[in-house]
Tab-separated table of N, CA and C and ligand atoms in Angstrom:
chain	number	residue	atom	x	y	z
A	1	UNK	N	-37.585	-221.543	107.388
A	1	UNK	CA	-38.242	-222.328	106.353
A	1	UNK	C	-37.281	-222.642	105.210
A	2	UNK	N	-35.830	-223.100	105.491
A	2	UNK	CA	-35.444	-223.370	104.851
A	2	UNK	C	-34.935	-225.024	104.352
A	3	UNK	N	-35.682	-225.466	104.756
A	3	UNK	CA	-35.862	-227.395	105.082
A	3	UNK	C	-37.367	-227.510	104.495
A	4	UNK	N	-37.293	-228.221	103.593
A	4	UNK	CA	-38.615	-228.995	102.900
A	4	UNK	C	-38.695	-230.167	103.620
A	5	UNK	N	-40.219	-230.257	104.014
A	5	UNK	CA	-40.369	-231.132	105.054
A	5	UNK	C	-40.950	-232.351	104.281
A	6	UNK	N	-40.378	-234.254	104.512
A	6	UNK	CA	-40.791	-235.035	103.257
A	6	UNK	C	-41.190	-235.828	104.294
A	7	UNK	N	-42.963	-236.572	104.141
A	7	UNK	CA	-43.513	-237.531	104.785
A	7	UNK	C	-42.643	-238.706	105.009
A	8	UNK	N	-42.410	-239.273	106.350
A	8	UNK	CA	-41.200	-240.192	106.238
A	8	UNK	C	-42.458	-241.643	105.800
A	9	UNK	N	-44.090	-241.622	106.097
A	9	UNK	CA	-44.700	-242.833	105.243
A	9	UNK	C	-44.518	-242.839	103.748
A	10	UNK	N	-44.773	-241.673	103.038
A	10	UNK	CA	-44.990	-241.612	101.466
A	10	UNK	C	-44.084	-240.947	100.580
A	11	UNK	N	-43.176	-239.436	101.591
A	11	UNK	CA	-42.500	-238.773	100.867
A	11	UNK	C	-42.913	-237.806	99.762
A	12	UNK	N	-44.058	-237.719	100.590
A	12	UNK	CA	-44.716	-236.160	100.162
A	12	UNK	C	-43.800	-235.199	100.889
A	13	UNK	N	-43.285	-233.856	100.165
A	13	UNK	CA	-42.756	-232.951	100.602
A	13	UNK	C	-43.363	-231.675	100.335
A	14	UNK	N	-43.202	-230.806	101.523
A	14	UNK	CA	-43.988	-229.398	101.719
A	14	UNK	C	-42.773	-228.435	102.337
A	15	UNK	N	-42.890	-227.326	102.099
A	15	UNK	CA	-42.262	-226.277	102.683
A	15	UNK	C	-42.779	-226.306	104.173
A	16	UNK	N	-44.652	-226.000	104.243
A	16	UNK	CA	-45.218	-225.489	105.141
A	16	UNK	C	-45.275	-226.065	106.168
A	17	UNK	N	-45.381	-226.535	107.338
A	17	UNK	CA	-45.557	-227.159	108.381
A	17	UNK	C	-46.903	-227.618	108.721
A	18	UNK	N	-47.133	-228.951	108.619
A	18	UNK	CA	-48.550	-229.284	108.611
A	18	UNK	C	-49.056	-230.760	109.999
A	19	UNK	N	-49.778	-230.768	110.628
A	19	UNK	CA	-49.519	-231.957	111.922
A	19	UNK	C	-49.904	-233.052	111.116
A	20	UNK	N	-50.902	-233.349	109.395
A	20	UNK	CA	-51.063	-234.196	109.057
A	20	UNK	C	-50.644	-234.005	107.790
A	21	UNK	N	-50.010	-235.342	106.993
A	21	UNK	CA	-49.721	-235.068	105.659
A	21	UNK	C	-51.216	-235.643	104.738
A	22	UNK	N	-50.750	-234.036	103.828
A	22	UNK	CA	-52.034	-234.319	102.772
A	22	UNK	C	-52.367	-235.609	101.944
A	23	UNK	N	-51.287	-236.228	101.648
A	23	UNK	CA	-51.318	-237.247	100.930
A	23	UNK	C	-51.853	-238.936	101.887
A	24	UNK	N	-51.286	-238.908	102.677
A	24	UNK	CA	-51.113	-240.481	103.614
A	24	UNK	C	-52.009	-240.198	105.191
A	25	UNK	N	-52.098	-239.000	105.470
A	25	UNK	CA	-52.429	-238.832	106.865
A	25	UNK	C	-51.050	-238.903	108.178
A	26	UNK	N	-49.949	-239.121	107.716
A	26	UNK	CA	-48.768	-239.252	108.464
A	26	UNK	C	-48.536	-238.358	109.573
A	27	UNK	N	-47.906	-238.470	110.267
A	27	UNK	CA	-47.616	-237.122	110.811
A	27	UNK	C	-46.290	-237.444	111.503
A	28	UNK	N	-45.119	-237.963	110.623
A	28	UNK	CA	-43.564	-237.635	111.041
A	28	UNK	C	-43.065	-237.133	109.849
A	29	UNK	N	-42.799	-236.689	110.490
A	29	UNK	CA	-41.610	-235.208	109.184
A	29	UNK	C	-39.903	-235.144	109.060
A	30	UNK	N	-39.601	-235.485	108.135
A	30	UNK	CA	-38.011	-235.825	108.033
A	30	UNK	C	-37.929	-234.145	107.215
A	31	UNK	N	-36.336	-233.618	107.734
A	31	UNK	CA	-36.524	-231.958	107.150
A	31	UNK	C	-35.460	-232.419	106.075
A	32	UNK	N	-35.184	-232.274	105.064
A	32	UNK	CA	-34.267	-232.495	103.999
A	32	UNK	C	-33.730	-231.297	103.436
A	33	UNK	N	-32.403	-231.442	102.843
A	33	UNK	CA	-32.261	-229.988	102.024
A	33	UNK	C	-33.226	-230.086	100.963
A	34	UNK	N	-33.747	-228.630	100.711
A	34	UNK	CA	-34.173	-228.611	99.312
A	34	UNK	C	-33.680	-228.435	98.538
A	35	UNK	N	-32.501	-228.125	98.071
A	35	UNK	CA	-31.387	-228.249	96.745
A	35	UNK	C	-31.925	-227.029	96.090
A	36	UNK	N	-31.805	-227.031	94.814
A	36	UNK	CA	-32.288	-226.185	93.690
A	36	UNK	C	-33.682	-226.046	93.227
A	37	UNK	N	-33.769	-224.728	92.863
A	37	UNK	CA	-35.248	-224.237	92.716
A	37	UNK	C	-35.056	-223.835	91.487
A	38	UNK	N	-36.722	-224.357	90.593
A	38	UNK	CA	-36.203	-223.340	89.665
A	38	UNK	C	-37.533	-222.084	89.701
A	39	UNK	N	-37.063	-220.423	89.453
A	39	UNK	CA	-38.148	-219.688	90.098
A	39	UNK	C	-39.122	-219.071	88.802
A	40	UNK	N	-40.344	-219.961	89.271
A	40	UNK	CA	-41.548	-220.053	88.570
A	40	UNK	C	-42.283	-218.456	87.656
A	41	UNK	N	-42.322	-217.406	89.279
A	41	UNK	CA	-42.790	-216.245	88.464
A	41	UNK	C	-42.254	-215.372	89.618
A	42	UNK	N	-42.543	-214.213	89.375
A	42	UNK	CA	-42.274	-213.108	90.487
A	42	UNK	C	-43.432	-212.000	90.115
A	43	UNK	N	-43.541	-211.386	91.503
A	43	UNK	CA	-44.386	-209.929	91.608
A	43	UNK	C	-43.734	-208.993	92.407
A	44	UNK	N	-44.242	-207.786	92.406
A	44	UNK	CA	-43.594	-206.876	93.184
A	44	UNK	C	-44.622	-206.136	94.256
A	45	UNK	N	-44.638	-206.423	95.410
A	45	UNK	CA	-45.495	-205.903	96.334
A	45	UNK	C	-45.179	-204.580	96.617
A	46	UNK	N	-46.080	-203.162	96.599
A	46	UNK	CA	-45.805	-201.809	96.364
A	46	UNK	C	-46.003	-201.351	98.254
A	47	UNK	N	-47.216	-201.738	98.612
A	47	UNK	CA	-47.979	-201.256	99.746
A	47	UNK	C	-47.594	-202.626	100.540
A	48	UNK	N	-45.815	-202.787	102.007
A	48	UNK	CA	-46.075	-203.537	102.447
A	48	UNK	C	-46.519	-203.184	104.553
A	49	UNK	N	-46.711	-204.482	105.128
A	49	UNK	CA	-46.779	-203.493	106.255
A	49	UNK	C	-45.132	-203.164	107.086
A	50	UNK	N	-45.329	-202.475	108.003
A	50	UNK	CA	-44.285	-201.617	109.070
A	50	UNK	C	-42.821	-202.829	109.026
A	51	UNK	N	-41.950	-202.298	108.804
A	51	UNK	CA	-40.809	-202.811	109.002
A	51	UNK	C	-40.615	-203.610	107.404
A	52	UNK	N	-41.387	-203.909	106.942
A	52	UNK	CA	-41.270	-204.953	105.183
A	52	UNK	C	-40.713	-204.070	104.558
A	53	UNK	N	-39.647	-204.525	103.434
A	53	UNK	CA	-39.108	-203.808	102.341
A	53	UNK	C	-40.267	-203.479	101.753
A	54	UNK	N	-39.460	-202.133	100.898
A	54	UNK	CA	-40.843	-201.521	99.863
A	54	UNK	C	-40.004	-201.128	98.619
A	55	UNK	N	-39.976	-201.430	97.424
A	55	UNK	CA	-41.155	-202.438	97.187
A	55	UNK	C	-40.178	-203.691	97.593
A	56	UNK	N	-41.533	-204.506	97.785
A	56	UNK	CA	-41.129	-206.289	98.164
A	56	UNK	C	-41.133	-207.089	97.195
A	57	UNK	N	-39.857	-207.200	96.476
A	57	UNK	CA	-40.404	-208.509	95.211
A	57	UNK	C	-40.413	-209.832	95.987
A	58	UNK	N	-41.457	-210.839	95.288
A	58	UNK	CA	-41.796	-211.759	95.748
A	58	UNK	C	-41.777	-213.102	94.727
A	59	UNK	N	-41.190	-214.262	94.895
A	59	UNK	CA	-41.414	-214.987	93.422
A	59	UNK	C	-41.955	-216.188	94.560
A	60	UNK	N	-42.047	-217.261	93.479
A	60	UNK	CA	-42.729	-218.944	93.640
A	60	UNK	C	-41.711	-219.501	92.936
A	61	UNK	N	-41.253	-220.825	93.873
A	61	UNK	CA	-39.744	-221.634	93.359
A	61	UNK	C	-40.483	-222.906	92.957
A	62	UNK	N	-40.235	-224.107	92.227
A	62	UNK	CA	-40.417	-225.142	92.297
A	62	UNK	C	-39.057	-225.680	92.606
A	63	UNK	N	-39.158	-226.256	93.931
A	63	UNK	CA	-38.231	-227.541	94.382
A	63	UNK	C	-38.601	-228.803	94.268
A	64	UNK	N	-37.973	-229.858	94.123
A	64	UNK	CA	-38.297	-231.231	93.905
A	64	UNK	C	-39.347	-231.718	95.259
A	65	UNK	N	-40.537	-231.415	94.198
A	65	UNK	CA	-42.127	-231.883	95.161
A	65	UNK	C	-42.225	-231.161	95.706
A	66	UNK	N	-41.929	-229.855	95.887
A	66	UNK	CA	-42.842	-228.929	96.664
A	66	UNK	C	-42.133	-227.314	96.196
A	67	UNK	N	-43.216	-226.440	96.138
A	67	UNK	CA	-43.428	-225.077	95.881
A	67	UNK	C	-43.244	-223.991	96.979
A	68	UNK	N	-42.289	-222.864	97.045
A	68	UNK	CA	-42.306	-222.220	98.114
A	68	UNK	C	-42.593	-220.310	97.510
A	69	UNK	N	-43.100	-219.734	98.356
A	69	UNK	CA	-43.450	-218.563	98.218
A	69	UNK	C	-42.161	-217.631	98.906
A	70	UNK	N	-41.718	-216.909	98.555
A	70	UNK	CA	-40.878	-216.290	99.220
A	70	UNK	C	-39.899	-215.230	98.365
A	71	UNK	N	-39.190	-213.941	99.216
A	71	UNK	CA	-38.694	-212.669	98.860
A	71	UNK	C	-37.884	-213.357	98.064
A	72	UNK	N	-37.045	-212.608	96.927
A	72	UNK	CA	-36.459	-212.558	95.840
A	72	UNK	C	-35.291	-211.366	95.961
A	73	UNK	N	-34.218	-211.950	95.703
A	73	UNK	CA	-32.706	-211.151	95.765
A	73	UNK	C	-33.328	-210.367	94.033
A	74	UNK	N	-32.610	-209.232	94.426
A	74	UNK	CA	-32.203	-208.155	92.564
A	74	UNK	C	-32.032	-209.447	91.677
A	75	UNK	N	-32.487	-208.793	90.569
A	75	UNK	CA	-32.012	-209.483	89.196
A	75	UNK	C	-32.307	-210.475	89.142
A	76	UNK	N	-33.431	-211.325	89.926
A	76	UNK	CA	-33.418	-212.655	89.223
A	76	UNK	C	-34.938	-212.317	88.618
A	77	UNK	N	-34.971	-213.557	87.797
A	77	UNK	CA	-36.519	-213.314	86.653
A	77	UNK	C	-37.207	-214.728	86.503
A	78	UNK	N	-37.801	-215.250	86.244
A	78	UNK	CA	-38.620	-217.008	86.095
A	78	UNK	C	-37.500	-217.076	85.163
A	79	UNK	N	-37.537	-218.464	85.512
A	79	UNK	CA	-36.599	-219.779	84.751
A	79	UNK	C	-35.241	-219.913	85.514
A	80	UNK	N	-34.746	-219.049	86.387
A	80	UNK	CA	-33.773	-218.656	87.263
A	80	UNK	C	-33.328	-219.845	88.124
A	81	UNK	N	-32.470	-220.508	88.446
A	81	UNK	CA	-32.327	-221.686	89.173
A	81	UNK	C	-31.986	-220.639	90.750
A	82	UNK	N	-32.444	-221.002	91.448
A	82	UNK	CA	-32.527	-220.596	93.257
A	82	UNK	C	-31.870	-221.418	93.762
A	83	UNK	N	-30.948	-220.641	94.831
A	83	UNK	CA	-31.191	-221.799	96.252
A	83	UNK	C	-31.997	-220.815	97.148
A	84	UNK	N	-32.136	-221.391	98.672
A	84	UNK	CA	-32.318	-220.409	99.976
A	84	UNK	C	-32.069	-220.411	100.716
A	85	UNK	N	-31.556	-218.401	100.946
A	85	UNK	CA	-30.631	-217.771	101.770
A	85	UNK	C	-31.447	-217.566	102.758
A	86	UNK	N	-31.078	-218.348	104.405
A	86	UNK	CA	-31.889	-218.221	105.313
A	86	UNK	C	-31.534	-217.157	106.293
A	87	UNK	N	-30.273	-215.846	105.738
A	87	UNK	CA	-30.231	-215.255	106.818
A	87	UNK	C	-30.870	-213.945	106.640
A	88	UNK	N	-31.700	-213.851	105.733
A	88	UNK	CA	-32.708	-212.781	104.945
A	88	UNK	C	-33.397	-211.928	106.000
A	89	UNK	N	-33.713	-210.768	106.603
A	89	UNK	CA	-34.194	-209.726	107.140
A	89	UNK	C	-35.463	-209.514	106.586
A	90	UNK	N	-36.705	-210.597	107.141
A	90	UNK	CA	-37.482	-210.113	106.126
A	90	UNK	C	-38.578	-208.696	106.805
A	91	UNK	N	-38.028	-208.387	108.060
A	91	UNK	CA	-39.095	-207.568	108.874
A	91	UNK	C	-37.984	-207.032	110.245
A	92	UNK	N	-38.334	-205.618	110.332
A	92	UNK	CA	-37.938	-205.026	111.354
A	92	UNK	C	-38.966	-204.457	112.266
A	93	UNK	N	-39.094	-204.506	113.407
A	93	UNK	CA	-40.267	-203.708	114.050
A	93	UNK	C	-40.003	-203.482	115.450
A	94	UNK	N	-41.267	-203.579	116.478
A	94	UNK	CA	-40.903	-203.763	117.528
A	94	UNK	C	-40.717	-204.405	118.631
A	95	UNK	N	-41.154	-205.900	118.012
A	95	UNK	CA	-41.108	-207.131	118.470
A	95	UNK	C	-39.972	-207.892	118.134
A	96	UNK	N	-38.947	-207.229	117.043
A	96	UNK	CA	-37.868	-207.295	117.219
A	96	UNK	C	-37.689	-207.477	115.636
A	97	UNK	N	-36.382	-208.227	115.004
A	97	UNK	CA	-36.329	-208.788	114.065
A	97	UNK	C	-36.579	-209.881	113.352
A	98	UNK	N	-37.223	-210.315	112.158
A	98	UNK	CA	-37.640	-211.435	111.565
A	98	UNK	C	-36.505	-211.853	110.837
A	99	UNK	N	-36.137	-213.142	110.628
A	99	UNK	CA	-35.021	-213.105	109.783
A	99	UNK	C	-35.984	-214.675	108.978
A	100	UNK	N	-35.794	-214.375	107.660
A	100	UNK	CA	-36.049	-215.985	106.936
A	100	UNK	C	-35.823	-216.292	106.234
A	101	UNK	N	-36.121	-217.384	104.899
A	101	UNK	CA	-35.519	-217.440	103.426
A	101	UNK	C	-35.781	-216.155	102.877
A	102	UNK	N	-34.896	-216.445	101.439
A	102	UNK	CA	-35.154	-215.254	100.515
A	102	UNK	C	-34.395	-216.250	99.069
A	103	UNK	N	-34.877	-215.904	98.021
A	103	UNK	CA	-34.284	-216.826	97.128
A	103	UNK	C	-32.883	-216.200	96.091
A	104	UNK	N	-32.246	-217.059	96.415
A	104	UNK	CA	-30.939	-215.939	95.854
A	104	UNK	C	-30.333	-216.875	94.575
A	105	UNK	N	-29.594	-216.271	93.707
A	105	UNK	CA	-28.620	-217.009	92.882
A	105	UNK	C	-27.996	-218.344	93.208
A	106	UNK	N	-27.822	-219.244	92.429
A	106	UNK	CA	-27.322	-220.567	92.792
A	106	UNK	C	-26.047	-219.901	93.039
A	107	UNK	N	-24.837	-219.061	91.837
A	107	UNK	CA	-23.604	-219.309	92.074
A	107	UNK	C	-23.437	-217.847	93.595
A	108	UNK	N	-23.921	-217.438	93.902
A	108	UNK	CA	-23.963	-216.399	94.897
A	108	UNK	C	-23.355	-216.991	96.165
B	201	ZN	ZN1	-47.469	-239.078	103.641
């Protein structure tokens, strides 16, 4: 999930993967970089399940037209400019490894 997906009718853009766009009804998807984020807020998840970091900080980015949810590198705080690091470990178990974004420092 590291491609913001932008309606190629209207150019609505979403992180999430959707078969129709909310805005137009479209359904072709051009994947674009998302460039810079800037990160909105963060929480810290205490209780996560089997294989999740503990604790899990978690923030909300705003990218140009669209919002993404996702783990948070040390030290960053809101107002923080992001990019995303897609080789992130976000789960170990026994179905194997998860790997996905995580939002890290621009100069990192
Ligand atoms: Zn659209």
């Amino acid at each position: 999930m590291t491609k913001v997906l932008e309606c190629s009718n209207c150019g609505y853009r979403t992180f999430y993967k959707k078969k129709h766009c909310l805005e137009c009804g479209g359904q072709e998807w051009n994947k674009q970089e998302p460039g810079v984020g800037e990160l909105l807020a963060i929480t810290t998840v205490h209780v996560s399940p089997e294989g999740v970091r503990e604790p899990n900080r978690l923030g909300i980015a705003r990218f140009e037209g669209a919002n993404l949810v996702a783990q948070i590198r040390k030290g960053l705080n809101p107002g923080d400019n992001v990019k995303l690091d897609d080789s992130n470990i976000l789960r170990e178990g026994d179905n194997g490894t998860h790997v996905g974004a995580q939002f890290a420092p621009v100069d990192d």
